[in-house]
PDB file of C-alpha atoms in Angstrom:
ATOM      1  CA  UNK A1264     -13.814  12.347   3.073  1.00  0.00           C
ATOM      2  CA  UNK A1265     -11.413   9.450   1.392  1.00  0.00           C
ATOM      3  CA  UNK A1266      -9.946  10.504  -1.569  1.00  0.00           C
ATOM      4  CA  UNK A1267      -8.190   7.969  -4.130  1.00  0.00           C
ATOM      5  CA  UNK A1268      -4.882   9.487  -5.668  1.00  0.00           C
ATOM      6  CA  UNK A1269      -3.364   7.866  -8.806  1.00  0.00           C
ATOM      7  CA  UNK A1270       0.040   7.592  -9.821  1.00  0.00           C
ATOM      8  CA  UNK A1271       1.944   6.126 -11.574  1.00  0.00           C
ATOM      9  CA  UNK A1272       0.953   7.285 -15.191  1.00  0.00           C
ATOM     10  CA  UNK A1273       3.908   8.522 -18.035  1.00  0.00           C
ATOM     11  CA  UNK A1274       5.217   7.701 -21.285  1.00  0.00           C
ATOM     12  CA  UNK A1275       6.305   4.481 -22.530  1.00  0.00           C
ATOM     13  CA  UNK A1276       6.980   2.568 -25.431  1.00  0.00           C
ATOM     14  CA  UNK A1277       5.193   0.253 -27.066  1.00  0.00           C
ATOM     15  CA  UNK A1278       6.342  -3.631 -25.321  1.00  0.00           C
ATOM     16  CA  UNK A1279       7.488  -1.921 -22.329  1.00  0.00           C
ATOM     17  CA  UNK A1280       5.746  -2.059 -18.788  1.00  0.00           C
ATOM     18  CA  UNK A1281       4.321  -0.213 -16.026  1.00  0.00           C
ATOM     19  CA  UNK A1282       2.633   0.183 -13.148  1.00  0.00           C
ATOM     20  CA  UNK A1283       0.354   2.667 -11.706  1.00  0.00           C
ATOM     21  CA  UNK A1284      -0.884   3.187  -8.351  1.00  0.00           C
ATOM     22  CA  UNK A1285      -4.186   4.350  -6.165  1.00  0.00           C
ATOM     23  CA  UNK A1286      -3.905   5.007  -2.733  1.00  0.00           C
ATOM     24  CA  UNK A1287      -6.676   5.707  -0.136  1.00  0.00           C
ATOM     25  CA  UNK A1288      -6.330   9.014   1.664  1.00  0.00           C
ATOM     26  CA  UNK A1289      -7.712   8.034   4.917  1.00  0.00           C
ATOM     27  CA  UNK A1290      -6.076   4.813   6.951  1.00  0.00           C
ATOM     28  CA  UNK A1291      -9.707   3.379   7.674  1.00  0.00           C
ATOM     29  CA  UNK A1292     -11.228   3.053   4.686  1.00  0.00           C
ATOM     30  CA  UNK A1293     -13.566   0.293   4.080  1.00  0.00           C
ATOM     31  CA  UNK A1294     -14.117  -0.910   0.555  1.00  0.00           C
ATOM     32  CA  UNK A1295     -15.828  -3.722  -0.621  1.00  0.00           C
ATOM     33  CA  UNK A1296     -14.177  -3.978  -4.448  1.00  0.00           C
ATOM     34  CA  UNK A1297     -11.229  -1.942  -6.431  1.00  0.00           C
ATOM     35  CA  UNK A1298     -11.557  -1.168  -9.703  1.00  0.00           C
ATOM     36  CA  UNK A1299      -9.342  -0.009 -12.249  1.00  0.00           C
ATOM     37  CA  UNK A1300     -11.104   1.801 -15.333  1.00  0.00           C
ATOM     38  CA  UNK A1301      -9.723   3.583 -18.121  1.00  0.00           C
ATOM     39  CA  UNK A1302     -10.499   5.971 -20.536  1.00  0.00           C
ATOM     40  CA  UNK A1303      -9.517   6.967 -24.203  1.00  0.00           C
ATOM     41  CA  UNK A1304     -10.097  10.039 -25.948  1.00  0.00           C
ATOM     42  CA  UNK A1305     -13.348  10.330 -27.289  1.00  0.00           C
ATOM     43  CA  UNK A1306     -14.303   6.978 -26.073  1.00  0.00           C
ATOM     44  CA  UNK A1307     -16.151   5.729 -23.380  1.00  0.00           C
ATOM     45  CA  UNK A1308     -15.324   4.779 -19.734  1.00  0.00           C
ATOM     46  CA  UNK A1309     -14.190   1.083 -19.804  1.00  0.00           C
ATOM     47  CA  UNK A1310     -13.561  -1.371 -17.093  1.00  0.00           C
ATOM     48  CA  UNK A1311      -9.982  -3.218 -16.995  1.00  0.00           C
ATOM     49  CA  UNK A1312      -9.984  -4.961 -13.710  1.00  0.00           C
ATOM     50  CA  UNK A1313     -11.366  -5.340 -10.329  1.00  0.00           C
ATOM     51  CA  UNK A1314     -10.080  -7.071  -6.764  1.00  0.00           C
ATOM     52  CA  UNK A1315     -12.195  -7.533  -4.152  1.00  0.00           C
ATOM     53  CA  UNK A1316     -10.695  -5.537  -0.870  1.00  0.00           C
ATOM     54  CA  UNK A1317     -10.362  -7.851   1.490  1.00  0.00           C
ATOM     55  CA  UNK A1318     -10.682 -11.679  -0.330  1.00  0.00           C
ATOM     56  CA  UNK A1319      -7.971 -10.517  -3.423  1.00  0.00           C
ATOM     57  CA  UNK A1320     -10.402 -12.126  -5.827  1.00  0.00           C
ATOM     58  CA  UNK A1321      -9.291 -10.554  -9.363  1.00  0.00           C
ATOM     59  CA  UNK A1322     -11.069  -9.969 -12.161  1.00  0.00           C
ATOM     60  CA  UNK A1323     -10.257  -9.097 -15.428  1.00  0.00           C
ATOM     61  CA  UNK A1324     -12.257  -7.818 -19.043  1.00  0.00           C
ATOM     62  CA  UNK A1325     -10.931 -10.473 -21.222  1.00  0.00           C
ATOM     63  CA  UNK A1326      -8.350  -8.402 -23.477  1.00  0.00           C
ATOM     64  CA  UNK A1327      -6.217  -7.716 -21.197  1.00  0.00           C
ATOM     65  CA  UNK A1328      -6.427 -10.319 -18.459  1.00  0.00           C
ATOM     66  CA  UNK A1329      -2.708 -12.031 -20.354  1.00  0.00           C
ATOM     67  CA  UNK A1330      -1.188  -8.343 -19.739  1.00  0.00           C
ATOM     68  CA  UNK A1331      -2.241  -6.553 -16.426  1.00  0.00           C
ATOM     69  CA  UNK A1332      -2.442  -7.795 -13.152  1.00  0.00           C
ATOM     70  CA  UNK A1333      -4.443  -5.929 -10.316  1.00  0.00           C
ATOM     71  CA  UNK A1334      -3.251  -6.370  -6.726  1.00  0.00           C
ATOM     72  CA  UNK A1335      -3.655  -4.861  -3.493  1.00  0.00           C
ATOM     73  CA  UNK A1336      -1.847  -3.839  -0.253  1.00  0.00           C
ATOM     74  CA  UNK A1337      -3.912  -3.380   2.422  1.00  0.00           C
ATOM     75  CA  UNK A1338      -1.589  -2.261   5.101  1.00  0.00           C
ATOM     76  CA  UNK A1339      -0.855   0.451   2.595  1.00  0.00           C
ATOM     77  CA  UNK A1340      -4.468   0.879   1.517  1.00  0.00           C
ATOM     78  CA  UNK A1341      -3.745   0.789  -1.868  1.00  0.00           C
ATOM     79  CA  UNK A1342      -4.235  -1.196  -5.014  1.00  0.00           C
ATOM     80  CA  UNK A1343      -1.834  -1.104  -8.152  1.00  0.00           C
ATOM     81  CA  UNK A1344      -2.577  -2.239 -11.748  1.00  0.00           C
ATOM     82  CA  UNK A1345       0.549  -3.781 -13.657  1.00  0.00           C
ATOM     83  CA  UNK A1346       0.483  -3.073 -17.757  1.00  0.00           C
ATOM     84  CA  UNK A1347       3.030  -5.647 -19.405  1.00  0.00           C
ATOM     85  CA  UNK A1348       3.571  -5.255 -23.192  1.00  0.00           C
ATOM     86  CA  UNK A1349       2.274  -2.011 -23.559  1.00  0.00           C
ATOM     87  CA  UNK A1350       0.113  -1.409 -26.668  1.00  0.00           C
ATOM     88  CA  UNK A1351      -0.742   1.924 -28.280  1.00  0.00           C
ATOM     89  CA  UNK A1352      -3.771   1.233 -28.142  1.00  0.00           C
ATOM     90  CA  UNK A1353      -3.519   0.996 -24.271  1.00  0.00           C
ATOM     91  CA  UNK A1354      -3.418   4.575 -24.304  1.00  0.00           C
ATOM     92  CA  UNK A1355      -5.958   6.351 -21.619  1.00  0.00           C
ATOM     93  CA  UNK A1356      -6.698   8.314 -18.773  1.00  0.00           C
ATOM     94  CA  UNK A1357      -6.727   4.929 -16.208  1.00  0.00           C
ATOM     95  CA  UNK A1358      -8.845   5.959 -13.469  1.00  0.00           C
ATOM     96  CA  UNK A1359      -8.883   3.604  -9.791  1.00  0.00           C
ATOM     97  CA  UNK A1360     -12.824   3.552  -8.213  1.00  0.00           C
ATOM     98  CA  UNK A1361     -14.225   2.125  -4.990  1.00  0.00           C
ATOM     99  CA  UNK A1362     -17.016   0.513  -4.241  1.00  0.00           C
ATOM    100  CA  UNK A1363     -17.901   0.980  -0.456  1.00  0.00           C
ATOM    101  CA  UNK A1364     -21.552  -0.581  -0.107  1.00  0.00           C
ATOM    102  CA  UNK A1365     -21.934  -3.863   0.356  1.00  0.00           C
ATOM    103  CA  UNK A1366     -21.844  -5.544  -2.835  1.00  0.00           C
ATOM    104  CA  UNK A1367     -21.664  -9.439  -3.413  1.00  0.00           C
ATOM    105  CA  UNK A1368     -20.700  -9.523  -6.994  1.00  0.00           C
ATOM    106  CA  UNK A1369     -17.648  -7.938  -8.674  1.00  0.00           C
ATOM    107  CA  UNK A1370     -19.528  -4.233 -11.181  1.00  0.00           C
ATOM    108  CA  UNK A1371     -17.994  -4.182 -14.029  1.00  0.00           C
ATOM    109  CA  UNK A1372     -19.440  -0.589 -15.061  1.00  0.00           C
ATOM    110  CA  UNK A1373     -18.836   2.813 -13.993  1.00  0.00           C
ATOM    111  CA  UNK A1374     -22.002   2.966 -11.901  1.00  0.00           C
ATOM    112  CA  UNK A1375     -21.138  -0.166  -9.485  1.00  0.00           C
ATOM    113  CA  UNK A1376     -18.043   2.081  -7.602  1.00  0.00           C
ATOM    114  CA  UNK A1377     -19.142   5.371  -5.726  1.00  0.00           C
ATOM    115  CA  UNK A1378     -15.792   7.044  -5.233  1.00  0.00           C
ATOM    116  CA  UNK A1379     -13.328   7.635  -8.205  1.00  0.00           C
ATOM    117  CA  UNK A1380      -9.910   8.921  -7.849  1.00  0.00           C
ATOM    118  CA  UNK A1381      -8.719  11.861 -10.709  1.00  0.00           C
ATOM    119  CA  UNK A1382      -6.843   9.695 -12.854  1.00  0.00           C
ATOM    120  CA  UNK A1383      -3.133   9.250 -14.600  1.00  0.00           C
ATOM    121  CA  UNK A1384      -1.839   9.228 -18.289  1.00  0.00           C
ATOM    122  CA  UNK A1385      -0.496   6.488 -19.938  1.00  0.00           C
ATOM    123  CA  UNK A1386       0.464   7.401 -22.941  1.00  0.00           C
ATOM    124  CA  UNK A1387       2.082   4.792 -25.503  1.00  0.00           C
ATOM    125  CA  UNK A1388       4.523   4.914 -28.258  1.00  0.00           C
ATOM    126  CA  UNK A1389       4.270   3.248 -31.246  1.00  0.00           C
TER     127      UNK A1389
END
């Protein structure tokens, strides 16, 4: 079974940057979008960003689309999410997901990817 492993995640000040990582296990893995989600405490699964697999199409939920920047490397079958000016408020669990059925707009929501990878900490200083 294809797993998705994070990485990436750590501590950081506020203005700085990162990037964090999700990376297929399995060589042939067919996807039809990449998602990035994250997660706050006590808050609600929210979608960031999403690139479709093979056409690099990105999308982004509007406060955030001047800061991160999703991209993807298929020979390396995996996808990376860029944070620029870190916020506190940026603060979550970011989780990658994958939507493998056949899907012919970009889901926005939790339910529209079928495998999720376990997730990394960012975690932002004020």
């Amino acid at each position: 079974q294809v797993q998705l492993v994070e990485s990436g995640g750590g501590l950081v000040q506020a203005g700085g940057s990162l990037r964090v990582s999700c990376a297929a296990s399995k060589r042939t893995f067919s996807t039809y979008f990449m998602g990035w989600f994250r997660q706050a405490p006590g808050k609600e699964r929210e979608f960031v960003a999403a690139i479709n697999w093979s056409g690099g199409r990105p999308y982004y939920v509007d406060s955030v689309k001047d800061r991160f920047t999703i991209s993807r490397d298929n020979a390396k079958n995996t996808v990376y999410l860029q944070i620029n000016s870190l916020k506190p408020e940026d603060t979550a669990v970011y989780y990658c997901a994958a939507r493998t059925i056949s899907a012919t707009t970009i889901p926005t929501t939790p339910r529209g990817y079928d495998l999720w990878g376990q997730g990394t900490q960012v975690t932002v200083s004020s």
